[in-house]
PDB file of N, CA, C and O in Angstrom:
ATOM      1  N   MET A   1       0.856  -1.012  -0.326  1.00 46.00           N
ATOM      2  CA  MET A   1      -0.214  -0.026  -0.121  1.00 46.00           C
ATOM      3  C   MET A   1       0.799   1.295  -0.119  1.00 46.00           C
ATOM      4  O   MET A   1       1.994   1.486   0.811  1.00 46.00           O
ATOM      5  N   SER A   2       0.424   2.258  -0.615  1.00 61.00           N
ATOM      6  CA  SER A   2       1.127   3.538  -1.045  1.00 61.00           C
ATOM      7  C   SER A   2       1.361   4.214   0.419  1.00 61.00           C
ATOM      8  O   SER A   2       0.681   4.058   1.610  1.00 61.00           O
ATOM      9  N   ARG A   3       2.196   5.255   0.519  1.00 74.00           N
ATOM     10  CA  ARG A   3       2.563   5.732   1.887  1.00 74.00           C
ATOM     11  C   ARG A   3       1.528   7.307   1.489  1.00 74.00           C
ATOM     12  O   ARG A   3       1.655   7.877   0.442  1.00 74.00           O
ATOM     13  N   LEU A   4       0.508   7.369   2.173  1.00 84.00           N
ATOM     14  CA  LEU A   4      -0.301   8.473   2.363  1.00 84.00           C
ATOM     15  C   LEU A   4       0.348   9.624   3.264  1.00 84.00           C
ATOM     16  O   LEU A   4       0.667   9.560   4.295  1.00 84.00           O
ATOM     17  N   LYS A   5       0.632  11.019   2.431  1.00 95.00           N
ATOM     18  CA  LYS A   5       1.793  11.953   3.257  1.00 95.00           C
ATOM     19  C   LYS A   5       0.605  12.979   3.701  1.00 95.00           C
ATOM     20  O   LYS A   5      -0.043  13.471   2.532  1.00 95.00           O
ATOM     21  N   VAL A   6       0.637  13.448   4.848  1.00 97.00           N
ATOM     22  CA  VAL A   6       0.054  14.728   5.139  1.00 97.00           C
ATOM     23  C   VAL A   6       0.589  15.710   5.675  1.00 97.00           C
ATOM     24  O   VAL A   6       1.560  14.920   6.466  1.00 97.00           O
ATOM     25  N   LEU A   7       0.942  16.996   5.429  1.00 97.00           N
ATOM     26  CA  LEU A   7       1.984  17.598   5.892  1.00 97.00           C
ATOM     27  C   LEU A   7       1.616  18.693   6.898  1.00 97.00           C
ATOM     28  O   LEU A   7       0.055  19.530   5.523  1.00 97.00           O
ATOM     29  N   VAL A   8       1.172  19.326   7.940  1.00 98.00           N
ATOM     30  CA  VAL A   8       0.735  20.471   8.663  1.00 98.00           C
ATOM     31  C   VAL A   8       1.587  21.183   9.083  1.00 98.00           C
ATOM     32  O   VAL A   8       2.597  21.165   9.861  1.00 98.00           O
ATOM     33  N   ASP A   9       1.301  22.117   8.257  1.00 97.00           N
ATOM     34  CA  ASP A   9       2.565  23.678   8.422  1.00 97.00           C
ATOM     35  C   ASP A   9       3.709  23.278   8.098  1.00 97.00           C
ATOM     36  O   ASP A   9       4.875  23.814   8.673  1.00 97.00           O
ATOM     37  N   GLY A  10       4.367  22.283   7.359  1.00 95.00           N
ATOM     38  CA  GLY A  10       5.594  21.776   6.895  1.00 95.00           C
ATOM     39  C   GLY A  10       6.050  20.427   7.468  1.00 95.00           C
ATOM     40  O   GLY A  10       6.999  19.979   7.084  1.00 95.00           O
ATOM     41  N   VAL A  11       4.814  19.751   8.574  1.00 97.00           N
ATOM     42  CA  VAL A  11       5.551  18.905   9.623  1.00 97.00           C
ATOM     43  C   VAL A  11       4.916  17.611   8.962  1.00 97.00           C
ATOM     44  O   VAL A  11       3.786  17.688   8.999  1.00 97.00           O
ATOM     45  N   ALA A  12       5.545  16.720   8.738  1.00 95.00           N
ATOM     46  CA  ALA A  12       4.760  15.215   8.437  1.00 95.00           C
ATOM     47  C   ALA A  12       3.904  14.893   9.594  1.00 95.00           C
ATOM     48  O   ALA A  12       4.456  14.731  10.524  1.00 95.00           O
ATOM     49  N   MET A  13       2.812  14.616   9.035  1.00 96.00           N
ATOM     50  CA  MET A  13       1.872  13.727  10.010  1.00 96.00           C
ATOM     51  C   MET A  13       2.273  12.250  10.416  1.00 96.00           C
ATOM     52  O   MET A  13       2.613  11.765   9.389  1.00 96.00           O
ATOM     53  N   PRO A  14       2.334  11.814  11.396  1.00 95.00           N
ATOM     54  CA  PRO A  14       2.661  10.222  11.751  1.00 95.00           C
ATOM     55  C   PRO A  14       1.692   9.511  10.785  1.00 95.00           C
ATOM     56  O   PRO A  14       0.511   9.957  10.413  1.00 95.00           O
ATOM     57  N   GLU A  15       1.866   8.731  10.248  1.00 91.00           N
ATOM     58  CA  GLU A  15       1.506   7.450   9.056  1.00 91.00           C
ATOM     59  C   GLU A  15       0.248   7.192   9.348  1.00 91.00           C
ATOM     60  O   GLU A  15      -1.002   7.563   8.628  1.00 91.00           O
ATOM     61  N   GLU A  16       0.149   6.993  10.776  1.00 93.00           N
ATOM     62  CA  GLU A  16      -1.341   6.360  11.143  1.00 93.00           C
ATOM     63  C   GLU A  16      -2.505   7.568  11.094  1.00 93.00           C
ATOM     64  O   GLU A  16      -3.389   6.876  10.761  1.00 93.00           O
ATOM     65  N   GLN A  17      -1.680   8.564  11.877  1.00 95.00           N
ATOM     66  CA  GLN A  17      -2.543   9.653  11.365  1.00 95.00           C
ATOM     67  C   GLN A  17      -3.106  10.093  10.267  1.00 95.00           C
ATOM     68  O   GLN A  17      -3.828  10.369   9.644  1.00 95.00           O
ATOM     69  N   ALA A  18      -1.989  10.070   9.128  1.00 95.00           N
ATOM     70  CA  ALA A  18      -2.099  10.478   7.975  1.00 95.00           C
ATOM     71  C   ALA A  18      -3.172   9.742   7.235  1.00 95.00           C
ATOM     72  O   ALA A  18      -4.111  10.207   6.063  1.00 95.00           O
ATOM     73  N   ARG A  19      -3.333   8.396   7.379  1.00 94.00           N
ATOM     74  CA  ARG A  19      -4.113   7.395   6.361  1.00 94.00           C
ATOM     75  C   ARG A  19      -5.737   7.886   7.032  1.00 94.00           C
ATOM     76  O   ARG A  19      -6.564   7.751   6.434  1.00 94.00           O
ATOM     77  N   GLY A  20      -5.842   8.245   8.293  1.00 96.00           N
ATOM     78  CA  GLY A  20      -7.155   8.074   8.914  1.00 96.00           C
ATOM     79  C   GLY A  20      -7.705  10.026   8.272  1.00 96.00           C
ATOM     80  O   GLY A  20      -8.622  10.129   8.043  1.00 96.00           O
ATOM     81  N   PHE A  21      -6.618  10.549   8.085  1.00 97.00           N
ATOM     82  CA  PHE A  21      -6.943  12.069   7.882  1.00 97.00           C
ATOM     83  C   PHE A  21      -7.389  12.214   5.967  1.00 97.00           C
ATOM     84  O   PHE A  21      -7.969  12.233   5.939  1.00 97.00           O
ATOM     85  N   TRP A  22      -6.715  11.160   5.488  1.00 96.00           N
ATOM     86  CA  TRP A  22      -6.584  10.887   4.118  1.00 96.00           C
ATOM     87  C   TRP A  22      -8.380  10.443   3.988  1.00 96.00           C
ATOM     88  O   TRP A  22      -8.756  10.599   2.945  1.00 96.00           O
ATOM     89  N   LYS A  23      -8.441   9.349   4.940  1.00 97.00           N
ATOM     90  CA  LYS A  23      -9.917   8.444   4.563  1.00 97.00           C
ATOM     91  C   LYS A  23     -11.135   9.585   4.523  1.00 97.00           C
ATOM     92  O   LYS A  23     -11.729   9.672   3.970  1.00 97.00           O
ATOM     93  N   ARG A  24     -10.879  10.463   5.930  1.00 98.00           N
ATOM     94  CA  ARG A  24     -11.765  11.328   6.491  1.00 98.00           C
ATOM     95  C   ARG A  24     -11.558  12.505   4.820  1.00 98.00           C
ATOM     96  O   ARG A  24     -12.815  12.896   4.425  1.00 98.00           O
ATOM     97  N   PHE A  25     -10.459  13.218   4.659  1.00 97.00           N
ATOM     98  CA  PHE A  25     -10.867  13.986   3.170  1.00 97.00           C
ATOM     99  C   PHE A  25     -11.382  13.311   1.895  1.00 97.00           C
ATOM    100  O   PHE A  25     -11.933  13.745   1.410  1.00 97.00           O
ATOM    101  N   SER A  26     -10.849  12.011   1.380  1.00 96.00           N
ATOM    102  CA  SER A  26     -11.603  11.402   0.619  1.00 96.00           C
ATOM    103  C   SER A  26     -13.265  10.973   0.687  1.00 96.00           C
ATOM    104  O   SER A  26     -14.053  11.817  -0.344  1.00 96.00           O
ATOM    105  N   ALA A  27     -13.554  10.543   2.181  1.00 97.00           N
ATOM    106  CA  ALA A  27     -15.043  10.705   2.172  1.00 97.00           C
ATOM    107  C   ALA A  27     -15.902  12.238   1.892  1.00 97.00           C
ATOM    108  O   ALA A  27     -17.233  12.116   1.298  1.00 97.00           O
ATOM    109  N   HIS A  28     -14.818  12.772   2.447  1.00 97.00           N
ATOM    110  CA  HIS A  28     -15.882  14.309   2.038  1.00 97.00           C
ATOM    111  C   HIS A  28     -15.860  14.679   0.836  1.00 97.00           C
ATOM    112  O   HIS A  28     -16.795  15.352   0.493  1.00 97.00           O
ATOM    113  N   MET A  29     -15.006  14.337   0.087  1.00 95.00           N
ATOM    114  CA  MET A  29     -14.775  15.155  -0.909  1.00 95.00           C
ATOM    115  C   MET A  29     -15.392  14.540  -2.271  1.00 95.00           C
ATOM    116  O   MET A  29     -15.920  14.474  -3.211  1.00 95.00           O
ATOM    117  N   GLU A  30     -15.550  13.299  -1.823  1.00 96.00           N
ATOM    118  CA  GLU A  30     -16.690  12.382  -2.798  1.00 96.00           C
ATOM    119  C   GLU A  30     -18.488  12.857  -2.428  1.00 96.00           C
ATOM    120  O   GLU A  30     -18.821  13.099  -3.162  1.00 96.00           O
ATOM    121  N   ALA A  31     -18.446  13.286  -1.010  1.00 97.00           N
ATOM    122  CA  ALA A  31     -19.650  13.750  -0.786  1.00 97.00           C
ATOM    123  C   ALA A  31     -19.860  15.373  -1.113  1.00 97.00           C
ATOM    124  O   ALA A  31     -21.077  15.849  -1.323  1.00 97.00           O
ATOM    125  N   ASN A  32     -18.820  16.040  -1.044  1.00 96.00           N
ATOM    126  CA  ASN A  32     -19.118  17.298  -1.561  1.00 96.00           C
ATOM    127  C   ASN A  32     -17.697  17.850  -2.304  1.00 96.00           C
ATOM    128  O   ASN A  32     -16.479  18.323  -2.243  1.00 96.00           O
ATOM    129  N   LYS A  33     -18.006  17.714  -3.817  1.00 93.00           N
ATOM    130  CA  LYS A  33     -17.023  17.516  -4.654  1.00 93.00           C
ATOM    131  C   LYS A  33     -16.596  19.439  -4.787  1.00 93.00           C
ATOM    132  O   LYS A  33     -16.905  20.027  -4.630  1.00 93.00           O
ATOM    133  N   GLY A  34     -15.297  19.208  -4.805  1.00 90.00           N
ATOM    134  CA  GLY A  34     -14.257  20.218  -4.717  1.00 90.00           C
ATOM    135  C   GLY A  34     -14.206  21.163  -3.295  1.00 90.00           C
ATOM    136  O   GLY A  34     -13.723  22.618  -3.180  1.00 90.00           O
ATOM    137  N   ASP A  35     -15.074  20.839  -1.960  1.00 94.00           N
ATOM    138  CA  ASP A  35     -15.357  21.473  -1.006  1.00 94.00           C
ATOM    139  C   ASP A  35     -13.757  21.312  -0.459  1.00 94.00           C
ATOM    140  O   ASP A  35     -13.967  20.714   0.801  1.00 94.00           O
ATOM    141  N   LEU A  36     -12.980  22.048  -0.511  1.00 95.00           N
ATOM    142  CA  LEU A  36     -11.684  21.669   0.460  1.00 95.00           C
ATOM    143  C   LEU A  36     -11.838  22.352   1.476  1.00 95.00           C
ATOM    144  O   LEU A  36     -11.067  22.431   2.633  1.00 95.00           O
ATOM    145  N   ALA A  37     -12.372  24.037   1.261  1.00 95.00           N
ATOM    146  CA  ALA A  37     -12.514  24.746   2.441  1.00 95.00           C
ATOM    147  C   ALA A  37     -13.110  24.202   3.462  1.00 95.00           C
ATOM    148  O   ALA A  37     -13.094  24.031   4.964  1.00 95.00           O
ATOM    149  N   GLY A  38     -14.401  23.571   3.029  1.00 96.00           N
ATOM    150  CA  GLY A  38     -15.201  23.100   4.285  1.00 96.00           C
ATOM    151  C   GLY A  38     -14.338  21.758   5.390  1.00 96.00           C
ATOM    152  O   GLY A  38     -14.529  21.463   6.366  1.00 96.00           O
ATOM    153  N   PHE A  39     -13.735  20.826   4.358  1.00 97.00           N
ATOM    154  CA  PHE A  39     -12.625  20.007   4.855  1.00 97.00           C
ATOM    155  C   PHE A  39     -12.011  20.505   5.765  1.00 97.00           C
ATOM    156  O   PHE A  39     -11.952  20.180   7.207  1.00 97.00           O
ATOM    157  N   ALA A  40     -11.130  21.430   5.559  1.00 97.00           N
ATOM    158  CA  ALA A  40     -10.272  22.009   6.355  1.00 97.00           C
ATOM    159  C   ALA A  40     -10.802  22.457   7.632  1.00 97.00           C
ATOM    160  O   ALA A  40     -10.134  22.283   8.636  1.00 97.00           O
ATOM    161  N   LYS A  41     -11.832  23.412   7.230  1.00 96.00           N
ATOM    162  CA  LYS A  41     -12.902  23.743   8.606  1.00 96.00           C
ATOM    163  C   LYS A  41     -12.992  22.801   9.233  1.00 96.00           C
ATOM    164  O   LYS A  41     -12.787  22.771  10.568  1.00 96.00           O
ATOM    165  N   ALA A  42     -13.699  21.663   8.898  1.00 97.00           N
ATOM    166  CA  ALA A  42     -14.029  20.638   9.939  1.00 97.00           C
ATOM    167  C   ALA A  42     -13.028  19.812  10.723  1.00 97.00           C
ATOM    168  O   ALA A  42     -13.691  19.233  11.594  1.00 97.00           O
ATOM    169  N   GLU A  43     -11.577  20.041   9.927  1.00 97.00           N
ATOM    170  CA  GLU A  43     -10.938  19.189  10.712  1.00 97.00           C
ATOM    171  C   GLU A  43     -10.032  20.471  11.846  1.00 97.00           C
ATOM    172  O   GLU A  43      -8.928  20.428  12.130  1.00 97.00           O
ATOM    173  N   GLY A  44     -10.419  21.647  11.460  1.00 97.00           N
ATOM    174  CA  GLY A  44      -9.849  22.776  12.784  1.00 97.00           C
ATOM    175  C   GLY A  44      -8.715  23.292  11.704  1.00 97.00           C
ATOM    176  O   GLY A  44      -7.892  23.919  12.614  1.00 97.00           O
ATOM    177  N   PHE A  45      -8.544  23.732  10.147  1.00 98.00           N
ATOM    178  CA  PHE A  45      -7.906  24.220   9.854  1.00 98.00           C
ATOM    179  C   PHE A  45      -8.120  25.383   9.264  1.00 98.00           C
ATOM    180  O   PHE A  45      -9.623  25.473   8.696  1.00 98.00           O
ATOM    181  N   ALA A  46      -7.379  26.312   8.500  1.00 97.00           N
ATOM    182  CA  ALA A  46      -7.416  27.159   7.427  1.00 97.00           C
ATOM    183  C   ALA A  46      -7.462  26.819   6.104  1.00 97.00           C
ATOM    184  O   ALA A  46      -8.189  27.148   5.381  1.00 97.00           O
ATOM    185  N   SER A  47      -6.723  25.883   5.735  1.00 97.00           N
ATOM    186  CA  SER A  47      -6.731  25.313   4.477  1.00 97.00           C
ATOM    187  C   SER A  47      -5.769  24.124   4.251  1.00 97.00           C
ATOM    188  O   SER A  47      -5.418  23.511   5.139  1.00 97.00           O
ATOM    189  N   VAL A  48      -6.478  23.533   3.084  1.00 97.00           N
ATOM    190  CA  VAL A  48      -5.288  22.230   2.734  1.00 97.00           C
ATOM    191  C   VAL A  48      -5.903  22.293   1.579  1.00 97.00           C
ATOM    192  O   VAL A  48      -6.634  22.599   0.815  1.00 97.00           O
ATOM    193  N   HIS A  49      -4.447  21.627   0.802  1.00 95.00           N
ATOM    194  CA  HIS A  49      -4.351  21.870  -0.968  1.00 95.00           C
ATOM    195  C   HIS A  49      -3.867  20.611  -1.040  1.00 95.00           C
ATOM    196  O   HIS A  49      -2.699  19.679  -0.355  1.00 95.00           O
ATOM    197  N   LEU A  50      -4.236  20.105  -2.177  1.00 92.00           N
ATOM    198  CA  LEU A  50      -3.976  18.448  -2.656  1.00 92.00           C
ATOM    199  C   LEU A  50      -2.613  18.850  -3.672  1.00 92.00           C
ATOM    200  O   LEU A  50      -2.838  19.571  -4.602  1.00 92.00           O
ATOM    201  N   THR A  51      -1.523  18.358  -3.640  1.00 91.00           N
ATOM    202  CA  THR A  51      -0.435  18.321  -4.370  1.00 91.00           C
ATOM    203  C   THR A  51       0.689  17.119  -4.993  1.00 91.00           C
ATOM    204  O   THR A  51      -0.020  15.919  -4.237  1.00 91.00           O
ATOM    205  N   MET A  52       0.893  17.050  -5.879  1.00 89.00           N
ATOM    206  CA  MET A  52       1.727  16.259  -6.301  1.00 89.00           C
ATOM    207  C   MET A  52       3.432  16.241  -5.694  1.00 89.00           C
ATOM    208  O   MET A  52       4.012  17.066  -5.994  1.00 89.00           O
ATOM    209  N   GLY A  53       3.847  15.193  -5.090  1.00 85.00           N
ATOM    210  CA  GLY A  53       5.066  14.910  -4.546  1.00 85.00           C
ATOM    211  C   GLY A  53       5.689  14.183  -4.733  1.00 85.00           C
ATOM    212  O   GLY A  53       5.310  13.485  -6.133  1.00 85.00           O
ATOM    213  N   PRO A  54       6.870  13.594  -4.945  1.00 85.00           N
ATOM    214  CA  PRO A  54       7.764  12.728  -5.072  1.00 85.00           C
ATOM    215  C   PRO A  54       7.501  11.314  -5.107  1.00 85.00           C
ATOM    216  O   PRO A  54       7.749  10.815  -6.112  1.00 85.00           O
ATOM    217  N   GLY A  55       6.675  10.968  -4.067  1.00 84.00           N
ATOM    218  CA  GLY A  55       5.612   9.702  -3.713  1.00 84.00           C
ATOM    219  C   GLY A  55       4.395   9.480  -4.162  1.00 84.00           C
ATOM    220  O   GLY A  55       4.027   8.655  -3.781  1.00 84.00           O
ATOM    221  N   GLY A  56       3.927  10.683  -4.729  1.00 86.00           N
ATOM    222  CA  GLY A  56       2.665  10.527  -4.957  1.00 86.00           C
ATOM    223  C   GLY A  56       1.796  12.023  -4.521  1.00 86.00           C
ATOM    224  O   GLY A  56       2.771  12.785  -4.041  1.00 86.00           O
ATOM    225  N   ALA A  57       0.262  11.543  -4.434  1.00 89.00           N
ATOM    226  CA  ALA A  57      -0.559  12.787  -3.891  1.00 89.00           C
ATOM    227  C   ALA A  57       0.359  13.006  -2.160  1.00 89.00           C
ATOM    228  O   ALA A  57       0.493  12.068  -1.556  1.00 89.00           O
ATOM    229  N   GLU A  58       0.089  14.528  -2.172  1.00 94.00           N
ATOM    230  CA  GLU A  58       0.117  15.111  -0.735  1.00 94.00           C
ATOM    231  C   GLU A  58      -0.812  15.608  -0.494  1.00 94.00           C
ATOM    232  O   GLU A  58      -1.601  16.579  -1.127  1.00 94.00           O
ATOM    233  N   LEU A  59      -0.988  15.871   0.875  1.00 97.00           N
ATOM    234  CA  LEU A  59      -2.160  16.985   1.567  1.00 97.00           C
ATOM    235  C   LEU A  59      -1.256  17.671   2.022  1.00 97.00           C
ATOM    236  O   LEU A  59      -0.612  17.605   2.857  1.00 97.00           O
ATOM    237  N   HIS A  60      -1.147  19.139   1.821  1.00 97.00           N
ATOM    238  CA  HIS A  60      -0.928  20.164   2.574  1.00 97.00           C
ATOM    239  C   HIS A  60      -1.614  20.681   3.584  1.00 97.00           C
ATOM    240  O   HIS A  60      -2.919  21.758   2.677  1.00 97.00           O
ATOM    241  N   VAL A  61      -1.374  21.064   4.910  1.00 98.00           N
ATOM    242  CA  VAL A  61      -2.636  21.423   5.440  1.00 98.00           C
ATOM    243  C   VAL A  61      -1.749  22.737   6.548  1.00 98.00           C
ATOM    244  O   VAL A  61      -0.390  22.450   6.333  1.00 98.00           O
ATOM    245  N   SER A  62      -2.789  23.609   6.609  1.00 98.00           N
ATOM    246  CA  SER A  62      -2.328  25.047   7.467  1.00 98.00           C
ATOM    247  C   SER A  62      -3.296  25.485   7.986  1.00 98.00           C
ATOM    248  O   SER A  62      -4.422  25.200   7.829  1.00 98.00           O
ATOM    249  N   ARG A  63      -2.573  26.002   9.287  1.00 97.00           N
ATOM    250  CA  ARG A  63      -3.605  26.570  10.199  1.00 97.00           C
ATOM    251  C   ARG A  63      -3.819  28.128  10.359  1.00 97.00           C
ATOM    252  O   ARG A  63      -4.839  28.687  10.315  1.00 97.00           O
ATOM    253  N   ASP A  64      -3.095  28.808   8.866  1.00 96.00           N
ATOM    254  CA  ASP A  64      -2.998  29.776   8.645  1.00 96.00           C
ATOM    255  C   ASP A  64      -3.430  30.491   7.390  1.00 96.00           C
ATOM    256  O   ASP A  64      -3.383  31.495   7.144  1.00 96.00           O
ATOM    257  N   ALA A  65      -2.530  29.561   6.643  1.00 94.00           N
ATOM    258  CA  ALA A  65      -2.595  30.131   5.054  1.00 94.00           C
ATOM    259  C   ALA A  65      -3.784  29.607   4.219  1.00 94.00           C
ATOM    260  O   ALA A  65      -4.839  29.267   5.044  1.00 94.00           O
ATOM    261  N   PRO A  66      -4.065  30.736   3.660  1.00 93.00           N
ATOM    262  CA  PRO A  66      -5.305  30.633   3.035  1.00 93.00           C
ATOM    263  C   PRO A  66      -5.889  29.558   1.748  1.00 93.00           C
ATOM    264  O   PRO A  66      -4.766  29.440   1.370  1.00 93.00           O
ATOM    265  N   GLN A  67      -6.934  29.345   1.884  1.00 92.00           N
ATOM    266  CA  GLN A  67      -7.816  28.511   0.867  1.00 92.00           C
ATOM    267  C   GLN A  67      -7.346  28.825  -0.435  1.00 92.00           C
ATOM    268  O   GLN A  67      -7.952  30.114  -0.667  1.00 92.00           O
ATOM    269  N   LYS A  68      -7.000  27.884  -1.283  1.00 87.00           N
ATOM    270  CA  LYS A  68      -7.057  28.363  -2.925  1.00 87.00           C
ATOM    271  C   LYS A  68      -8.523  27.563  -3.090  1.00 87.00           C
ATOM    272  O   LYS A  68      -8.656  26.228  -2.633  1.00 87.00           O
ATOM    273  N   PRO A  69      -8.442  28.035  -4.050  1.00 80.00           N
ATOM    274  CA  PRO A  69      -9.670  26.916  -5.101  1.00 80.00           C
ATOM    275  C   PRO A  69      -8.760  25.744  -5.342  1.00 80.00           C
ATOM    276  O   PRO A  69      -8.064  25.403  -5.940  1.00 80.00           O
ATOM    277  N   TYR A  70      -9.865  24.698  -5.467  1.00 72.00           N
ATOM    278  CA  TYR A  70      -9.966  23.525  -5.987  1.00 72.00           C
ATOM    279  C   TYR A  70      -9.216  23.406  -7.448  1.00 72.00           C
ATOM    280  O   TYR A  70     -10.219  24.065  -7.977  1.00 72.00           O
ATOM    281  N   SER A  71      -8.313  22.683  -7.948  1.00 65.00           N
ATOM    282  CA  SER A  71      -8.200  22.663  -9.250  1.00 65.00           C
ATOM    283  C   SER A  71      -7.499  21.470  -9.762  1.00 65.00           C
ATOM    284  O   SER A  71      -7.257  20.519  -9.038  1.00 65.00           O
TER     285      SER A  71
END
C-alpha cells in the first residue's frame, strides 16, 4: 500500500494519523465535490491543498495559510 502523506504547516503527520486524515478527506470530497475549505474547517484548519509530491499525492494542511480554489 502506498504511503499517504499529510504535511501540517510543513511537518509530516505520523503515518497512522495521515491514513485516517486521508480517509476522512476522501469521504468528504466524495460527498462534497471540490469543497477543500469545508474539509479544512471541519478538521480545525484554515486550508488544505492537494499536491503531487515525489511519492505521489500529498495533502498540505495549514493553520493560517488561505484556502486556494480546488484545481
